Amino acid sequence: MTSAPVTFVLAAPIDTTAQWADLDLPAIATALESTGVYAPADQVAELEQVVDNAAADGHDLQIVVLEASYSPFTVYRDIATELQSQVGGTVLVIGPSGMGTASSEFSRVQLEDGTGEVKAGTSPAVAAQQIYDRATEPHLDWTVLTIVLIVLVALCAVGARIAMVRRRS
C-alpha cells in the first residue's frame, strides 16, 4: 500500500496584510509619485528636503511616516515592500513602533544597517537622513576582496611550487 507524500510546514511567514488593510495604499503611492513624501503635514517640508538631497545624488528615495503602530515591527517592511513594488526606487516607512525599507537600489544589508543605528525617539526627518547616509556611504565589496585573495593564494602556491622545483634541480 502506497501512501501519499506528507508535507510539513516548518515555518511560514506571518501574513500581516490584515493589520494594515486600513491604509489607503493607492493614495500613499500617488503622494510618493508626486512629492516623494507621505507624512503628517508638519513633517513634510523636512522630509521633502531629504528626498530632494537624495535626488540630487541620483537616488530615488520615497519616505512614508505612519502614525499607526503595528506589531510585529516587520509590518513596516511589508508596507514598504508593497509600496516599492508600485512606485519603485527606495521606500522608507517610519512608524511609532518601528521602520521598514525596500529598495531596488540598495541591498537589504545596507538598509538594515542604517535602520539599526537610528535611536528611538529620533524625528522622522533625522532618521530618514541617517538611514540614507548609511546606505550611501562606501562599502567594502566582499566579492572583489574574495577574488583577489583567492588569486593571491594561488599565485603564492605556484611560486612556492616553482621555488621547490628549482631547489631540487
CSV table of C-alpha atoms in Angstrom, one decimal:
chain,number,residue,atom,x,y,z
A,1,MET,CA,0.0,0.0,0.0
A,2,THR,CA,1.4,3.4,-1.1
A,3,SER,CA,0.6,6.4,0.9
A,4,ALA,CA,0.6,9.9,-0.4
A,5,PRO,CA,3.6,12.1,0.3
A,6,VAL,CA,3.3,14.1,3.5
A,7,THR,CA,4.1,17.8,3.5
A,8,PHE,CA,5.2,19.5,6.7
A,9,VAL,CA,5.3,23.3,7.0
A,10,LEU,CA,8.2,24.1,9.3
A,11,ALA,CA,7.8,27.8,9.1
A,12,ALA,CA,5.5,30.1,7.3
A,13,PRO,CA,5.7,33.9,7.2
A,14,ILE,CA,3.1,35.7,9.1
A,15,ASP,CA,0.5,37.4,6.8
A,16,THR,CA,0.4,41.0,8.1
A,17,THR,CA,-1.8,42.5,5.4
A,18,ALA,CA,-4.9,42.4,7.6
A,19,GLN,CA,-3.2,44.7,10.1
A,20,TRP,CA,-2.6,47.5,7.6
A,21,ALA,CA,-5.7,46.9,5.5
A,22,ASP,CA,-6.9,50.4,6.7
A,23,LEU,CA,-4.1,52.1,4.8
A,24,ASP,CA,-5.0,53.7,1.5
A,25,LEU,CA,-2.0,52.4,-0.4
A,26,PRO,CA,-3.1,54.0,-3.8
A,27,ALA,CA,-3.3,57.4,-2.1
A,28,ILE,CA,0.1,56.9,-0.5
A,29,ALA,CA,1.6,55.8,-3.8
A,30,THR,CA,0.1,58.9,-5.5
A,31,ALA,CA,1.7,61.1,-2.9
A,32,LEU,CA,5.0,59.4,-3.2
A,33,GLU,CA,5.0,59.7,-7.0
A,34,SER,CA,4.3,63.5,-6.8
A,35,THR,CA,6.4,64.6,-3.9
A,36,GLY,CA,8.3,61.5,-2.6
A,37,VAL,CA,6.8,62.0,0.8
A,38,TYR,CA,3.6,60.8,2.6
A,39,ALA,CA,3.6,62.2,6.2
A,40,PRO,CA,1.8,64.4,8.7
A,41,ALA,CA,1.7,68.0,7.4
A,42,ASP,CA,4.2,69.3,10.0
A,43,GLN,CA,6.9,66.9,8.8
A,44,VAL,CA,6.5,67.1,5.1
A,45,ALA,CA,8.9,70.0,4.4
A,46,GLU,CA,11.8,68.4,6.3
A,47,LEU,CA,11.2,65.1,4.7
A,48,GLU,CA,11.0,66.6,1.2
A,49,GLN,CA,14.4,68.1,1.8
A,50,VAL,CA,15.9,64.6,2.5
A,51,VAL,CA,14.2,63.3,-0.7
A,52,ASP,CA,15.5,66.3,-2.7
A,53,ASN,CA,19.0,65.8,-1.4
A,54,ALA,CA,18.8,62.1,-2.4
A,55,ALA,CA,17.5,63.0,-5.9
A,56,ALA,CA,20.5,65.5,-6.3
A,57,ASP,CA,22.8,62.5,-5.6
A,58,GLY,CA,20.9,60.4,-8.2
A,59,HIS,CA,18.9,58.3,-5.8
A,60,ASP,CA,15.1,57.7,-5.9
A,61,LEU,CA,14.0,57.9,-2.3
A,62,GLN,CA,10.4,57.8,-1.0
A,63,ILE,CA,9.6,58.4,2.7
A,64,VAL,CA,6.3,57.4,4.4
A,65,VAL,CA,5.6,58.3,8.0
A,66,LEU,CA,2.7,56.5,9.6
A,67,GLU,CA,1.1,57.4,12.9
A,68,ALA,CA,-0.4,53.9,13.5
A,69,SER,CA,1.7,51.5,15.5
A,70,TYR,CA,2.0,47.9,14.2
A,71,SER,CA,3.3,44.7,15.6
A,72,PRO,CA,5.5,42.9,14.8
A,73,PHE,CA,7.9,45.6,13.5
A,74,THR,CA,8.2,43.6,10.2
A,75,VAL,CA,4.8,45.1,9.2
A,76,TYR,CA,6.6,48.3,8.3
A,77,ARG,CA,8.9,46.3,5.9
A,78,ASP,CA,5.8,44.6,4.4
A,79,ILE,CA,4.2,48.0,3.7
A,80,ALA,CA,7.5,49.4,2.3
A,81,THR,CA,7.8,46.3,0.0
A,82,GLU,CA,4.2,46.7,-1.2
A,83,LEU,CA,4.7,50.5,-1.9
A,84,GLN,CA,8.1,49.9,-3.5
A,85,SER,CA,6.5,47.5,-6.0
A,86,GLN,CA,4.2,50.3,-7.0
A,87,VAL,CA,6.5,53.3,-7.1
A,88,GLY,CA,10.0,51.9,-7.5
A,89,GLY,CA,13.2,53.3,-6.0
A,90,THR,CA,13.8,53.1,-2.3
A,91,VAL,CA,10.9,53.3,0.1
A,92,LEU,CA,11.4,54.0,3.8
A,93,VAL,CA,8.4,53.6,6.1
A,94,ILE,CA,8.7,55.0,9.6
A,95,GLY,CA,6.2,54.4,12.3
A,96,PRO,CA,6.0,54.8,16.1
A,97,SER,CA,7.0,51.2,16.8
A,98,GLY,CA,9.5,50.5,14.0
A,99,MET,CA,10.5,51.2,10.5
A,100,GLY,CA,10.9,49.2,7.3
A,101,THR,CA,12.6,49.6,4.0
A,102,ALA,CA,12.5,48.2,0.5
A,103,SER,CA,14.7,49.1,-2.4
A,104,SER,CA,15.7,48.1,-5.9
A,105,GLU,CA,19.0,50.1,-5.5
A,106,PHE,CA,20.4,49.3,-2.0
A,107,SER,CA,20.9,45.9,-0.5
A,108,ARG,CA,18.9,44.7,2.5
A,109,VAL,CA,22.2,44.7,4.5
A,110,GLN,CA,22.8,48.4,3.7
A,111,LEU,CA,19.2,49.4,4.6
A,112,GLU,CA,19.1,47.3,7.8
A,113,ASP,CA,22.5,48.7,8.8
A,114,GLY,CA,21.1,52.2,8.5
A,115,THR,CA,17.8,51.4,10.4
A,116,GLY,CA,19.8,49.7,13.1
A,117,GLU,CA,21.6,52.9,14.0
A,118,VAL,CA,18.6,55.1,14.4
A,119,LYS,CA,17.9,55.8,18.1
A,120,ALA,CA,14.3,55.6,19.5
A,121,GLY,CA,12.6,58.9,19.5
A,122,THR,CA,14.5,60.4,16.6
A,123,SER,CA,12.5,62.6,14.4
A,124,PRO,CA,11.4,61.1,11.1
A,125,ALA,CA,13.5,63.6,9.1
A,126,VAL,CA,16.7,62.9,11.1
A,127,ALA,CA,16.0,59.1,11.0
A,128,ALA,CA,15.5,59.2,7.2
A,129,GLN,CA,18.7,61.2,6.7
A,130,GLN,CA,20.7,58.8,8.9
A,131,ILE,CA,19.4,55.8,7.0
A,132,TYR,CA,20.1,57.3,3.7
A,133,ASP,CA,23.6,58.4,4.7
A,134,ARG,CA,24.4,54.9,6.0
A,135,ALA,CA,23.1,53.3,2.8
A,136,THR,CA,25.1,55.5,0.5
A,137,GLU,CA,28.4,55.5,2.3
A,138,PRO,CA,31.1,53.5,0.7
A,139,HIS,CA,31.1,49.8,1.4
A,140,LEU,CA,33.7,47.1,1.0
A,141,ASP,CA,32.9,44.8,-1.9
A,142,TRP,CA,33.5,41.4,-0.4
A,143,THR,CA,33.2,39.6,-3.7
A,144,VAL,CA,36.1,41.5,-5.2
A,145,LEU,CA,38.2,41.1,-2.0
A,146,THR,CA,37.5,37.3,-2.0
A,147,ILE,CA,38.5,37.0,-5.7
A,148,VAL,CA,41.7,39.0,-5.0
A,149,LEU,CA,42.6,36.8,-2.0
A,150,ILE,CA,42.0,33.6,-4.0
A,151,VAL,CA,44.2,34.8,-6.8
A,152,LEU,CA,46.9,35.9,-4.3
A,153,VAL,CA,46.8,32.5,-2.6
A,154,ALA,CA,47.0,30.7,-6.0
A,155,LEU,CA,50.0,32.8,-7.1
A,156,CYS,CA,51.8,32.1,-3.8
A,157,ALA,CA,51.1,28.4,-4.2
A,158,VAL,CA,52.5,28.4,-7.8
A,159,GLY,CA,55.5,30.5,-6.7
A,160,ALA,CA,56.2,28.1,-3.8
A,161,ARG,CA,56.0,25.1,-6.2
A,162,ILE,CA,58.4,26.8,-8.7
A,163,ALA,CA,60.8,27.5,-5.9
A,164,MET,CA,60.7,23.9,-4.6
A,165,VAL,CA,61.3,22.5,-8.2
A,166,ARG,CA,64.3,24.9,-8.6
A,167,ARG,CA,65.8,23.8,-5.3
A,168,ARG,CA,65.6,20.1,-6.3
A,169,SER,CA,67.4,20.7,-9.6
